[in-house]
Amino acid sequence: MCGIIGYVGNRPSKDILIAGLERLEFRGYDSAGIALLEENSLEYVRAVGNLANLKRAASLNGSQATTGLGHTRWATHGGVTEDNAHPLTGCDDGKLAIVLNGIVENYRELKEELEAAGHAFSSETDAEVVAHLLETVYEGDLVAAVRAVYARLEGHFTFVVIHHGEPQRLVGVRCQTPLVIGLGKNENFLASNLVAFLAETRRVQYPNDGDVVELTPDAVRIVRAEDGSPVELETTEIDWDADVAEREGYETFMLKEIYEQPEGIRETIGDRIRHGVLVQDGLGLGADELRALRRIVIVACGTAYHAGVVGRYVIEEWARIPVEPDIASEWIYRRPVLDSDTLVIGISQSGETRDTIQAMQLARELGARTVAITNQMGSQITREVDSVLLTRTGLEVGVAATKTFSAQVALMYLIGLELARTRQTLPPGEIEFILDQVWKLPSKMERFLAGDHPIDEIAQRFYQEPFFLFLGRHIGLPIALEGALKLKEISYIPTEAYSAGEMKHGPIALLEEGTPVVVVATNIHVYDKIVSNIQETRARGAHVIAIATDGNEDIQHHANDVIYVPKSPAFLQAVLATLPLQLLAYRIARLRGLNVDQPRNLAKTVTVE
């Protein structure tokens, strides 16, 4: 979850590092710091809290140092203190500094060994052992020192180091957490996410686990940690403009990204539907292999898991194959039963979600076929699977996922249709009709987003409520789950989301006079059942806010408030019904005066368990 930025070049590095950290704020953090390689020693600036505190402290330093490291920390080992903020040093803090993302699992044994050898620790972090180990083995060659230390560490981590004895040099290594190289002119960058240097260069390389990266202003050299053998990496030209990380007139990144969803889906499905025909080869399986599949497992976390639940309904309905969505962090410890007739789909917007990556590694070990859905080309998960399907939404800065969710659902539609076509479980004419409707989804989303809806009025009436209940059935259930998650993560209001059919099995006890109940009541075959559930909540005094399909006047007899979404086939309403729930959560959070782009305690990318 921590953010890393390193710079080596011919320009003063301080402002470059701080600007990079600002672009990494979306990952979540509670402290930050920079280390600057000055002429006589390393100089450090650290601060707890918002980056504004670091900027104020750094403003007192008129450094012209052209090599440096920056870091935003999200506390795992040790409290939120300045001593625990990175960059971290060893016993001689003038010579060496590191920044680290991840967890060193064997740090206790290493720390005891180092303390017995006379090393004194100044922080409570697991990461500090890396700095002490480096100074123990360093003999004038920073790459050799990093290779030696890497061999001793257990866990999942990325670290970058600078040493006063080797000016204008950065050395970094990754092990199952993100690291990306930015290639400039007479300068180079290392970061945990390319957004950190996107304003400076769009030429990037993606190291693999165990790659030791050495950067100078004019060169990048990469070797394997195990044997020192040289590594050549492909250079990718990122087609995102630097402005992609700016709000472009929207008050927040989250609002901007809500409105970018139609374009995100267009880009995601664009070359996968040609002239009304599905062109979907990202599954990496031939027709005979698709027909031989006996089941599908979808593993993910958070919002991506909800997209996977949508996938279950769609694939089972269209392709008539059993689908099991599961939470990755639970699935990996269940001793799952898999074989070569099982397809495991892992969904991760960042491609660096630790639990989902572990799930895909396990799936391959057990002999299953694997596919990843991610928004990040070259990310870790893409290296752990047989095939990759990219969502193409561009950079998502807001911590609360919006446009990546709708794009993930769109890919679920295409996967379901590809399986249905190959397995001949839907008539060709029906597949063609559904494809046409998927193609029209972006324009329907735009129509909704441009329309006049009572969302602001509803938010104004309920933003101070202490509790919300969300209900849905069938395809509406994962949308209710996602709506509840959005509200709780950006407004901090406790919410519950249930299948409406479960109301009488406990949740109904939560209702009292005026309780806001949000119900996904779009036109599906269980609509009459949903109406009955609405009546049950109204009888207990609840205030029902229904998400319904255009033209459904009946719902007005049952709900207190109705937000209409455009008509579409039942399963495609999942994407459309998500929009009002995102906007409702957004408006409530803003009325409560909260920072929706950086919710407390949350990070955009969860790279540790």
PDB file of N, CA, C and O in Angstrom, residues 180-224:
ATOM      1  N   VAL A 180       8.097  -0.118 -10.904  1.00  0.00           N
ATOM      2  CA  VAL A 180       8.098   0.234 -12.324  1.00  0.00           C
ATOM      3  C   VAL A 180       9.205   1.251 -12.573  1.00  0.00           C
ATOM      4  O   VAL A 180       9.499   2.097 -11.721  1.00  0.00           O
ATOM      5  N   ILE A 181       9.844   1.132 -13.713  1.00  0.00           N
ATOM      6  CA  ILE A 181      10.951   2.014 -14.105  1.00  0.00           C
ATOM      7  C   ILE A 181      10.420   3.056 -15.075  1.00  0.00           C
ATOM      8  O   ILE A 181       9.692   2.734 -16.014  1.00  0.00           O
ATOM      9  N   GLY A 182      10.798   4.309 -14.861  1.00  0.00           N
ATOM     10  CA  GLY A 182      10.491   5.381 -15.796  1.00  0.00           C
ATOM     11  C   GLY A 182      11.760   5.846 -16.482  1.00  0.00           C
ATOM     12  O   GLY A 182      12.743   6.195 -15.805  1.00  0.00           O
ATOM     13  N   LEU A 183      11.771   5.852 -17.805  1.00  0.00           N
ATOM     14  CA  LEU A 183      12.966   6.186 -18.577  1.00  0.00           C
ATOM     15  C   LEU A 183      12.866   7.607 -19.109  1.00  0.00           C
ATOM     16  O   LEU A 183      11.990   7.919 -19.926  1.00  0.00           O
ATOM     17  N   GLY A 184      13.757   8.473 -18.644  1.00  0.00           N
ATOM     18  CA  GLY A 184      13.781   9.849 -19.104  1.00  0.00           C
ATOM     19  C   GLY A 184      15.032  10.150 -19.901  1.00  0.00           C
ATOM     20  O   GLY A 184      15.816   9.265 -20.238  1.00  0.00           O
ATOM     21  N   LYS A 185      15.220  11.427 -20.203  1.00  0.00           N
ATOM     22  CA  LYS A 185      16.414  11.869 -20.908  1.00  0.00           C
ATOM     23  C   LYS A 185      17.394  12.426 -19.889  1.00  0.00           C
ATOM     24  O   LYS A 185      17.134  13.428 -19.231  1.00  0.00           O
ATOM     25  N   ASN A 186      18.511  11.751 -19.708  1.00  0.00           N
ATOM     26  CA  ASN A 186      19.511  12.105 -18.696  1.00  0.00           C
ATOM     27  C   ASN A 186      18.929  12.048 -17.286  1.00  0.00           C
ATOM     28  O   ASN A 186      19.401  12.740 -16.384  1.00  0.00           O
ATOM     29  N   GLU A 187      17.915  11.228 -17.094  1.00  0.00           N
ATOM     30  CA  GLU A 187      17.322  11.014 -15.781  1.00  0.00           C
ATOM     31  C   GLU A 187      16.451   9.766 -15.844  1.00  0.00           C
ATOM     32  O   GLU A 187      15.933   9.411 -16.903  1.00  0.00           O
ATOM     33  N   ASN A 188      16.306   9.101 -14.697  1.00  0.00           N
ATOM     34  CA  ASN A 188      15.478   7.901 -14.628  1.00  0.00           C
ATOM     35  C   ASN A 188      14.748   7.852 -13.294  1.00  0.00           C
ATOM     36  O   ASN A 188      15.143   8.525 -12.324  1.00  0.00           O
ATOM     37  N   PHE A 189      13.703   7.046 -13.257  1.00  0.00           N
ATOM     38  CA  PHE A 189      12.815   6.999 -12.097  1.00  0.00           C
ATOM     39  C   PHE A 189      12.545   5.547 -11.697  1.00  0.00           C
ATOM     40  O   PHE A 189      12.517   4.653 -12.551  1.00  0.00           O
ATOM     41  N   LEU A 190      12.312   5.341 -10.414  1.00  0.00           N
ATOM     42  CA  LEU A 190      11.760   4.093  -9.902  1.00  0.00           C
ATOM     43  C   LEU A 190      10.551   4.446  -9.053  1.00  0.00           C
ATOM     44  O   LEU A 190      10.592   5.403  -8.266  1.00  0.00           O
ATOM     45  N   ALA A 191       9.475   3.678  -9.170  1.00  0.00           N
ATOM     46  CA  ALA A 191       8.271   3.995  -8.407  1.00  0.00           C
ATOM     47  C   ALA A 191       7.423   2.746  -8.221  1.00  0.00           C
ATOM     48  O   ALA A 191       7.595   1.738  -8.922  1.00  0.00           O
ATOM     49  N   SER A 192       6.506   2.841  -7.274  1.00  0.00           N
ATOM     50  CA  SER A 192       5.556   1.755  -7.046  1.00  0.00           C
ATOM     51  C   SER A 192       4.385   1.831  -8.003  1.00  0.00           C
ATOM     52  O   SER A 192       3.647   0.860  -8.170  1.00  0.00           O
ATOM     53  N   ASN A 193       4.193   2.979  -8.659  1.00  0.00           N
ATOM     54  CA  ASN A 193       3.126   3.143  -9.632  1.00  0.00           C
ATOM     55  C   ASN A 193       3.577   4.205 -10.625  1.00  0.00           C
ATOM     56  O   ASN A 193       4.123   5.240 -10.228  1.00  0.00           O
ATOM     57  N   LEU A 194       3.327   3.962 -11.896  1.00  0.00           N
ATOM     58  CA  LEU A 194       3.837   4.884 -12.914  1.00  0.00           C
ATOM     59  C   LEU A 194       3.248   6.282 -12.816  1.00  0.00           C
ATOM     60  O   LEU A 194       3.822   7.233 -13.348  1.00  0.00           O
ATOM     61  N   VAL A 195       2.110   6.438 -12.125  1.00  0.00           N
ATOM     62  CA  VAL A 195       1.538   7.779 -11.984  1.00  0.00           C
ATOM     63  C   VAL A 195       2.507   8.721 -11.281  1.00  0.00           C
ATOM     64  O   VAL A 195       2.462   9.931 -11.468  1.00  0.00           O
ATOM     65  N   ALA A 196       3.413   8.167 -10.474  1.00  0.00           N
ATOM     66  CA  ALA A 196       4.352   8.998  -9.729  1.00  0.00           C
ATOM     67  C   ALA A 196       5.241   9.823 -10.651  1.00  0.00           C
ATOM     68  O   ALA A 196       5.643  10.936 -10.299  1.00  0.00           O
ATOM     69  N   PHE A 197       5.550   9.297 -11.827  1.00  0.00           N
ATOM     70  CA  PHE A 197       6.430  10.045 -12.745  1.00  0.00           C
ATOM     71  C   PHE A 197       5.779  10.304 -14.091  1.00  0.00           C
ATOM     72  O   PHE A 197       6.451  10.688 -15.050  1.00  0.00           O
ATOM     73  N   LEU A 198       4.476  10.120 -14.196  1.00  0.00           N
ATOM     74  CA  LEU A 198       3.799  10.235 -15.478  1.00  0.00           C
ATOM     75  C   LEU A 198       3.945  11.626 -16.092  1.00  0.00           C
ATOM     76  O   LEU A 198       3.948  11.772 -17.317  1.00  0.00           O
ATOM     77  N   ALA A 199       4.093  12.637 -15.264  1.00  0.00           N
ATOM     78  CA  ALA A 199       4.269  13.993 -15.785  1.00  0.00           C
ATOM     79  C   ALA A 199       5.660  14.198 -16.384  1.00  0.00           C
ATOM     80  O   ALA A 199       5.884  15.165 -17.121  1.00  0.00           O
ATOM     81  N   GLU A 200       6.577  13.284 -16.094  1.00  0.00           N
ATOM     82  CA  GLU A 200       7.965  13.438 -16.541  1.00  0.00           C
ATOM     83  C   GLU A 200       8.297  12.552 -17.738  1.00  0.00           C
ATOM     84  O   GLU A 200       9.091  12.921 -18.595  1.00  0.00           O
ATOM     85  N   THR A 201       7.751  11.347 -17.778  1.00  0.00           N
ATOM     86  CA  THR A 201       8.037  10.431 -18.875  1.00  0.00           C
ATOM     87  C   THR A 201       6.917   9.415 -18.990  1.00  0.00           C
ATOM     88  O   THR A 201       6.250   9.085 -18.007  1.00  0.00           O
ATOM     89  N   ARG A 202       6.725   8.924 -20.223  1.00  0.00           N
ATOM     90  CA  ARG A 202       5.736   7.865 -20.441  1.00  0.00           C
ATOM     91  C   ARG A 202       6.391   6.585 -20.960  1.00  0.00           C
ATOM     92  O   ARG A 202       5.698   5.654 -21.357  1.00  0.00           O
ATOM     93  N   ARG A 203       7.704   6.545 -20.929  1.00  0.00           N
ATOM     94  CA  ARG A 203       8.434   5.332 -21.321  1.00  0.00           C
ATOM     95  C   ARG A 203       8.743   4.529 -20.068  1.00  0.00           C
ATOM     96  O   ARG A 203       9.448   5.009 -19.170  1.00  0.00           O
ATOM     97  N   VAL A 204       8.206   3.317 -19.997  1.00  0.00           N
ATOM     98  CA  VAL A 204       8.306   2.543 -18.762  1.00  0.00           C
ATOM     99  C   VAL A 204       8.787   1.126 -19.037  1.00  0.00           C
ATOM    100  O   VAL A 204       8.657   0.601 -20.149  1.00  0.00           O
ATOM    101  N   GLN A 205       9.330   0.519 -17.992  1.00  0.00           N
ATOM    102  CA  GLN A 205       9.675  -0.903 -17.991  1.00  0.00           C
ATOM    103  C   GLN A 205       9.147  -1.511 -16.696  1.00  0.00           C
ATOM    104  O   GLN A 205       9.104  -0.843 -15.654  1.00  0.00           O
ATOM    105  N   TYR A 206       8.776  -2.796 -16.772  1.00  0.00           N
ATOM    106  CA  TYR A 206       8.209  -3.475 -15.610  1.00  0.00           C
ATOM    107  C   TYR A 206       9.125  -4.617 -15.177  1.00  0.00           C
ATOM    108  O   TYR A 206       9.166  -5.670 -15.828  1.00  0.00           O
ATOM    109  N   PRO A 207       9.870  -4.454 -14.090  1.00  0.00           N
ATOM    110  CA  PRO A 207      10.718  -5.544 -13.602  1.00  0.00           C
ATOM    111  C   PRO A 207       9.886  -6.729 -13.121  1.00  0.00           C
ATOM    112  O   PRO A 207       8.730  -6.579 -12.707  1.00  0.00           O
ATOM    113  N   ASN A 208      10.495  -7.891 -13.148  1.00  0.00           N
ATOM    114  CA  ASN A 208       9.885  -9.097 -12.611  1.00  0.00           C
ATOM    115  C   ASN A 208      10.375  -9.339 -11.188  1.00  0.00           C
ATOM    116  O   ASN A 208      11.352  -8.721 -10.737  1.00  0.00           O
ATOM    117  N   ASP A 209       9.722 -10.230 -10.489  1.00  0.00           N
ATOM    118  CA  ASP A 209      10.187 -10.607  -9.156  1.00  0.00           C
ATOM    119  C   ASP A 209      11.632 -11.098  -9.241  1.00  0.00           C
ATOM    120  O   ASP A 209      11.986 -11.908 -10.107  1.00  0.00           O
ATOM    121  N   GLY A 210      12.464 -10.596  -8.328  1.00  0.00           N
ATOM    122  CA  GLY A 210      13.863 -11.009  -8.307  1.00  0.00           C
ATOM    123  C   GLY A 210      14.762 -10.223  -9.232  1.00  0.00           C
ATOM    124  O   GLY A 210      15.966 -10.487  -9.291  1.00  0.00           O
ATOM    125  N   ASP A 211      14.217  -9.243  -9.955  1.00  0.00           N
ATOM    126  CA  ASP A 211      15.048  -8.362 -10.782  1.00  0.00           C
ATOM    127  C   ASP A 211      15.632  -7.253  -9.906  1.00  0.00           C
ATOM    128  O   ASP A 211      14.893  -6.551  -9.210  1.00  0.00           O
ATOM    129  N   VAL A 212      16.939  -7.102  -9.949  1.00  0.00           N
ATOM    130  CA  VAL A 212      17.620  -6.010  -9.253  1.00  0.00           C
ATOM    131  C   VAL A 212      17.884  -4.915 -10.281  1.00  0.00           C
ATOM    132  O   VAL A 212      18.555  -5.146 -11.295  1.00  0.00           O
ATOM    133  N   VAL A 213      17.343  -3.739 -10.023  1.00  0.00           N
ATOM    134  CA  VAL A 213      17.387  -2.632 -10.982  1.00  0.00           C
ATOM    135  C   VAL A 213      18.386  -1.588 -10.503  1.00  0.00           C
ATOM    136  O   VAL A 213      18.280  -1.078  -9.380  1.00  0.00           O
ATOM    137  N   GLU A 214      19.349  -1.250 -11.337  1.00  0.00           N
ATOM    138  CA  GLU A 214      20.345  -0.216 -11.039  1.00  0.00           C
ATOM    139  C   GLU A 214      20.122   0.944 -11.998  1.00  0.00           C
ATOM    140  O   GLU A 214      20.178   0.775 -13.215  1.00  0.00           O
ATOM    141  N   LEU A 215      19.884   2.132 -11.438  1.00  0.00           N
ATOM    142  CA  LEU A 215      19.621   3.319 -12.239  1.00  0.00           C
ATOM    143  C   LEU A 215      20.705   4.361 -12.033  1.00  0.00           C
ATOM    144  O   LEU A 215      21.096   4.653 -10.896  1.00  0.00           O
ATOM    145  N   THR A 216      21.186   4.929 -13.115  1.00  0.00           N
ATOM    146  CA  THR A 216      21.989   6.141 -13.109  1.00  0.00           C
ATOM    147  C   THR A 216      21.288   7.120 -14.054  1.00  0.00           C
ATOM    148  O   THR A 216      20.317   6.741 -14.722  1.00  0.00           O
ATOM    149  N   PRO A 217      21.735   8.366 -14.142  1.00  0.00           N
ATOM    150  CA  PRO A 217      21.050   9.292 -15.044  1.00  0.00           C
ATOM    151  C   PRO A 217      21.014   8.828 -16.495  1.00  0.00           C
ATOM    152  O   PRO A 217      20.072   9.140 -17.224  1.00  0.00           O
ATOM    153  N   ASP A 218      21.999   8.069 -16.919  1.00  0.00           N
ATOM    154  CA  ASP A 218      22.127   7.733 -18.337  1.00  0.00           C
ATOM    155  C   ASP A 218      21.883   6.262 -18.660  1.00  0.00           C
ATOM    156  O   ASP A 218      21.951   5.884 -19.832  1.00  0.00           O
ATOM    157  N   ALA A 219      21.624   5.440 -17.647  1.00  0.00           N
ATOM    158  CA  ALA A 219      21.543   4.008 -17.937  1.00  0.00           C
ATOM    159  C   ALA A 219      20.651   3.291 -16.933  1.00  0.00           C
ATOM    160  O   ALA A 219      20.468   3.734 -15.793  1.00  0.00           O
ATOM    161  N   VAL A 220      20.111   2.170 -17.399  1.00  0.00           N
ATOM    162  CA  VAL A 220      19.391   1.236 -16.547  1.00  0.00           C
ATOM    163  C   VAL A 220      20.018  -0.138 -16.754  1.00  0.00           C
ATOM    164  O   VAL A 220      20.132  -0.612 -17.893  1.00  0.00           O
ATOM    165  N   ARG A 221      20.424  -0.742 -15.657  1.00  0.00           N
ATOM    166  CA  ARG A 221      20.996  -2.093 -15.736  1.00  0.00           C
ATOM    167  C   ARG A 221      20.196  -2.991 -14.811  1.00  0.00           C
ATOM    168  O   ARG A 221      19.919  -2.628 -13.658  1.00  0.00           O
ATOM    169  N   ILE A 222      19.840  -4.167 -15.301  1.00  0.00           N
ATOM    170  CA  ILE A 222      19.015  -5.088 -14.520  1.00  0.00           C
ATOM    171  C   ILE A 222      19.679  -6.452 -14.506  1.00  0.00           C
ATOM    172  O   ILE A 222      20.098  -6.963 -15.557  1.00  0.00           O
ATOM    173  N   VAL A 223      19.751  -7.044 -13.321  1.00  0.00           N
ATOM    174  CA  VAL A 223      20.312  -8.388 -13.184  1.00  0.00           C
ATOM    175  C   VAL A 223      19.393  -9.204 -12.286  1.00  0.00           C
ATOM    176  O   VAL A 223      18.601  -8.661 -11.502  1.00  0.00           O
ATOM    177  N   ARG A 224      19.516 -10.533 -12.402  1.00  0.00           N
ATOM    178  CA  ARG A 224      18.761 -11.408 -11.520  1.00  0.00           C
ATOM    179  C   ARG A 224      19.426 -11.472 -10.153  1.00  0.00           C
ATOM    180  O   ARG A 224      20.658 -11.564 -10.046  1.00  0.00           O
TER     181      ARG A 224
END
